Coordinates of C-alpha atoms in Angstrom, one line a residue:
M1 CA 29.5 -90.7 38.7
P2 CA 26.0 -89.7 37.8
T3 CA 24.8 -86.4 39.3
Q4 CA 21.8 -86.3 41.6
L5 CA 20.9 -82.8 40.5
T6 CA 18.9 -81.8 37.4
T7 CA 20.2 -79.9 34.4
A8 CA 17.8 -77.1 35.4
Q9 CA 19.5 -76.9 38.9
H10 CA 23.0 -76.8 37.3
L11 CA 21.9 -74.1 34.9
A12 CA 20.5 -72.1 37.8
G13 CA 23.9 -72.6 39.6
L14 CA 25.8 -71.5 36.4
R15 CA 23.8 -68.3 36.1
E16 CA 24.1 -67.5 39.8
A17 CA 27.9 -68.1 39.7
A18 CA 28.2 -66.0 36.6
S19 CA 26.4 -63.1 38.3
A20 CA 28.6 -63.4 41.3
F21 CA 31.7 -63.6 39.1
T22 CA 30.9 -60.4 37.2
T23 CA 30.0 -58.5 40.4
Y24 CA 33.2 -59.4 42.2
A25 CA 35.4 -59.0 39.2
D26 CA 34.1 -55.5 38.6
R27 CA 34.5 -54.7 42.3
A28 CA 38.1 -55.9 42.3
G29 CA 39.1 -54.4 39.0
V30 CA 40.8 -56.1 36.1
D31 CA 44.4 -55.5 37.4
A32 CA 43.8 -56.9 40.8
P33 CA 45.7 -60.1 41.8
V34 CA 43.8 -63.3 42.5
P35 CA 44.9 -64.8 45.8
T36 CA 43.5 -68.2 45.0
C37 CA 45.2 -68.3 41.5
P38 CA 48.8 -67.1 42.1
E39 CA 50.3 -65.0 39.3
W40 CA 46.8 -64.3 37.8
T41 CA 45.0 -61.0 37.6
V42 CA 41.3 -60.6 37.4
L43 CA 41.7 -60.0 33.6
D44 CA 43.5 -63.4 33.3
L45 CA 40.7 -65.0 35.2
V46 CA 37.9 -63.5 33.1
A47 CA 39.7 -64.3 29.8
H48 CA 40.2 -67.9 30.9
Q49 CA 36.7 -68.4 32.1
G50 CA 35.1 -66.8 29.0
M51 CA 37.3 -69.0 26.8
V52 CA 36.1 -72.2 28.6
H53 CA 32.5 -71.1 28.2
R54 CA 32.9 -70.6 24.5
W55 CA 34.8 -73.8 24.0
A56 CA 32.2 -75.8 25.9
A57 CA 29.3 -74.2 24.0
A58 CA 31.0 -75.2 20.7
L59 CA 31.3 -78.8 21.9
V60 CA 27.7 -78.9 23.0
R61 CA 26.7 -77.7 19.5
G62 CA 28.8 -80.4 17.8
R63 CA 31.9 -78.4 16.9
H64 CA 35.4 -79.1 18.1
P65 CA 37.4 -75.9 18.2
D66 CA 41.1 -76.3 17.3
D67 CA 43.9 -74.8 19.4
D68 CA 44.0 -71.6 17.4
E69 CA 40.3 -70.9 17.9
V70 CA 40.6 -71.6 21.6
T71 CA 43.5 -69.2 21.9
G72 CA 41.5 -66.7 20.0
F73 CA 38.6 -67.0 22.4
E74 CA 41.0 -66.0 25.3
A75 CA 42.7 -63.2 23.3
A76 CA 39.3 -61.7 22.6
G77 CA 38.5 -61.6 26.3
R78 CA 41.8 -59.8 27.1
A79 CA 41.1 -57.3 24.3
A80 CA 37.5 -56.7 25.2
A81 CA 36.6 -53.1 26.1
D82 CA 34.2 -54.5 28.7
P83 CA 35.7 -57.8 29.9
T84 CA 32.9 -58.8 32.3
G85 CA 30.3 -57.9 29.7
W86 CA 32.2 -60.2 27.3
L87 CA 32.1 -62.9 30.0
A88 CA 28.4 -62.5 30.5
E89 CA 27.8 -62.8 26.8
G90 CA 29.6 -66.2 26.8
V91 CA 27.6 -67.4 29.8
A92 CA 24.3 -66.5 28.1
D93 CA 25.3 -68.3 24.9
L94 CA 26.5 -71.4 26.8
A95 CA 23.3 -71.6 28.8
S96 CA 21.3 -71.3 25.6
A97 CA 23.3 -74.2 24.0
L98 CA 22.7 -76.3 27.1
E99 CA 19.0 -75.6 27.3
A100 CA 18.7 -76.6 23.6
A101 CA 20.7 -79.7 23.9
P102 CA 18.7 -83.0 23.7
E103 CA 19.2 -85.6 26.4
T104 CA 20.7 -87.8 23.7
L105 CA 23.4 -85.3 22.9
D106 CA 26.5 -86.8 21.4
A107 CA 29.4 -84.8 22.7
P108 CA 32.8 -85.6 24.3
V109 CA 33.2 -85.8 28.1
F110 CA 36.5 -86.2 30.0
L111 CA 35.7 -87.5 33.4
L112 CA 35.3 -91.2 34.5
D113 CA 31.8 -92.5 35.1
A114 CA 30.4 -89.2 33.8
P115 CA 26.7 -88.4 33.4
R116 CA 25.3 -88.3 29.9
P117 CA 26.9 -85.5 27.8
A118 CA 24.1 -82.9 28.2
A119 CA 24.0 -83.4 32.0
F120 CA 27.8 -83.6 32.2
W121 CA 28.4 -80.3 30.5
A122 CA 25.7 -78.5 32.6
R123 CA 27.3 -79.8 35.7
R124 CA 30.9 -79.2 34.7
Q125 CA 30.3 -75.6 33.7
C126 CA 28.2 -74.9 36.8
H127 CA 31.2 -75.9 39.0
E128 CA 33.8 -74.5 36.7
T129 CA 32.1 -71.1 36.9
S130 CA 31.4 -71.4 40.6
V131 CA 35.0 -72.1 41.5
H132 CA 36.3 -69.3 39.4
A133 CA 33.6 -66.9 40.8
V134 CA 35.1 -67.8 44.2
D135 CA 38.4 -66.7 42.7
A136 CA 36.8 -63.4 41.7
L137 CA 35.5 -63.0 45.3
A138 CA 38.9 -63.7 46.6
A139 CA 40.3 -60.9 44.4
A140 CA 37.7 -58.5 45.7
L141 CA 38.4 -59.5 49.3
G142 CA 42.2 -59.7 48.9
R143 CA 42.2 -63.1 50.5
P144 CA 40.5 -66.5 50.1
P145 CA 36.8 -66.3 51.3
R146 CA 35.2 -68.0 54.2
A147 CA 32.4 -70.4 53.6
D148 CA 29.9 -68.0 55.1
E149 CA 30.9 -65.4 52.5
V150 CA 30.1 -67.6 49.5
W151 CA 26.6 -67.8 47.9
L152 CA 26.7 -71.6 47.3
D153 CA 24.1 -73.8 49.1
P154 CA 25.1 -77.1 50.7
E155 CA 23.2 -79.2 48.0
L156 CA 25.1 -77.7 45.1
A157 CA 28.4 -77.8 47.1
G158 CA 27.9 -81.5 47.8
D159 CA 27.4 -82.1 44.1
G160 CA 30.7 -80.3 43.4
I161 CA 32.4 -82.5 45.9
D162 CA 30.9 -85.5 44.3
E163 CA 32.2 -84.5 40.8
L164 CA 35.7 -83.8 42.1
L165 CA 36.1 -87.0 44.2
G166 CA 34.3 -89.3 41.8
G167 CA 35.3 -87.8 38.4
F168 CA 38.6 -85.9 38.7
L169 CA 40.3 -87.7 41.5
T170 CA 39.9 -91.2 40.0
R171 CA 41.5 -90.3 36.6
P172 CA 44.8 -91.9 35.8
R173 CA 46.4 -88.4 35.7
S174 CA 45.6 -87.7 39.3
R175 CA 48.7 -87.5 41.4
L176 CA 47.2 -88.2 44.8
R177 CA 48.8 -91.5 45.8
C178 CA 49.9 -93.4 48.9
E179 CA 52.7 -96.0 49.1
E180 CA 50.3 -98.2 51.2
D181 CA 46.5 -98.5 50.9
A182 CA 44.6 -96.0 53.0
L183 CA 41.0 -94.8 53.4
L184 CA 40.0 -91.2 53.2
V185 CA 36.4 -90.3 54.2
V186 CA 34.9 -86.9 53.3
R187 CA 31.8 -86.3 55.4
P188 CA 29.9 -83.0 55.2
D189 CA 27.7 -82.4 58.2
D190 CA 24.8 -80.7 56.4
V191 CA 24.0 -83.0 53.5
T192 CA 23.1 -86.7 53.5
D193 CA 25.9 -88.0 51.3
W194 CA 29.4 -88.8 52.2
W195 CA 32.3 -90.3 50.3
S196 CA 35.0 -92.9 50.9
V197 CA 38.2 -92.6 48.8
E198 CA 40.4 -95.7 48.6
L199 CA 44.0 -94.5 48.2
G200 CA 47.1 -96.4 47.3
P201 CA 49.8 -96.5 44.6
R202 CA 47.2 -96.6 41.9
P203 CA 44.4 -94.1 41.0
A204 CA 41.9 -93.5 43.7
R205 CA 38.6 -95.3 43.9
T206 CA 35.7 -93.2 45.2
T207 CA 32.3 -94.4 46.4
R208 CA 29.4 -92.2 47.3
H209 CA 27.3 -93.3 50.3
G210 CA 24.0 -92.0 51.7
G211 CA 22.8 -92.4 55.2
A212 CA 24.9 -95.2 56.7
E213 CA 27.7 -94.3 59.2
P214 CA 31.2 -94.1 57.7
P215 CA 33.7 -96.8 58.6
E216 CA 36.8 -96.0 60.6
A217 CA 39.2 -94.2 58.2
D218 CA 42.8 -93.4 58.1
W219 CA 41.9 -89.7 57.5
E220 CA 38.6 -87.9 57.7
L221 CA 37.5 -84.5 56.4
T222 CA 34.4 -83.1 58.1
G223 CA 32.6 -79.7 58.1
G224 CA 29.9 -78.0 56.2
A225 CA 29.5 -78.9 52.5
V226 CA 30.5 -75.3 51.3
E227 CA 33.5 -75.3 53.6
L228 CA 34.6 -78.7 52.2
Y229 CA 33.9 -77.6 48.6
L230 CA 36.3 -74.7 49.0
R231 CA 38.9 -76.8 50.8
L232 CA 38.8 -79.6 48.3
W233 CA 38.9 -77.2 45.3
N234 CA 41.9 -75.5 47.0
R235 CA 40.1 -72.2 47.5
T236 CA 41.0 -71.8 51.2
D237 CA 44.1 -71.3 53.3
A238 CA 43.0 -74.1 55.7
A239 CA 45.6 -76.7 56.4
G240 CA 44.8 -80.3 56.3
S241 CA 45.7 -83.1 58.7
E242 CA 48.8 -85.2 58.3
G243 CA 48.5 -87.5 55.3
P244 CA 46.7 -87.2 51.9
A245 CA 44.5 -84.3 53.2
D246 CA 47.7 -82.3 53.9
Q247 CA 49.1 -83.1 50.5
W248 CA 45.8 -82.2 48.7
R249 CA 46.7 -78.6 47.6
H250 CA 49.9 -79.7 45.9
L251 CA 48.7 -82.9 44.3
T252 CA 45.2 -82.2 43.1
A253 CA 45.5 -79.3 40.8
V254 CA 42.6 -79.6 38.3
R255 CA 42.8 -78.8 34.6
W256 CA 39.8 -77.4 32.8
S257 CA 39.7 -80.3 30.3

């Protein structure tokens, strides 16, 4: 669904996340395991994220990298003498591409009810980088971080929740299903918006609400927006309540494209 933040806000979030990413990756070291991405090291994380930045920048500029080129992006990150420096170069180039993109940009998008392409890619890469910067923080800490250890503000976290629930969760490939219809409400206590998610044997249907009191739901997730952002993006050890919230970690793995 359309974002309520501006491209400038998303670019600021992208740059802040990239700065946090490099700081925590350097602190952890490239060989450190990433608790929130099992079987990955920090070098795997850096190479993946830098690949995504370069792939997205190419799309914004009107190119469509083939599989060999995308594989080459990641290989370059693994071979870089300074992996986090290589990551920072990719972020800077992506930000430049997004800043230069016209509002009428014609580029592919892959989420349902997405914003226009220029806004879509600024938003997507802001949250892509924020989530993986949280992974770098987890590597530095040796555990998933708490919400109060993360730099995100509630407004940006709420936007990331909106993208996940309204864009990713509603795709046909999403595996979060119920045999019978049920209602999940996600209600942060520090932003105005909340979300209702209609679940059933078909893809979920998400609606964003502002102001009005939520209806009675079968399951409800509440807390601060940053806490819910981490929980919904599976960057926490917190267990959910019985029902879809408890199945979330196993059924909502998000791909980068």
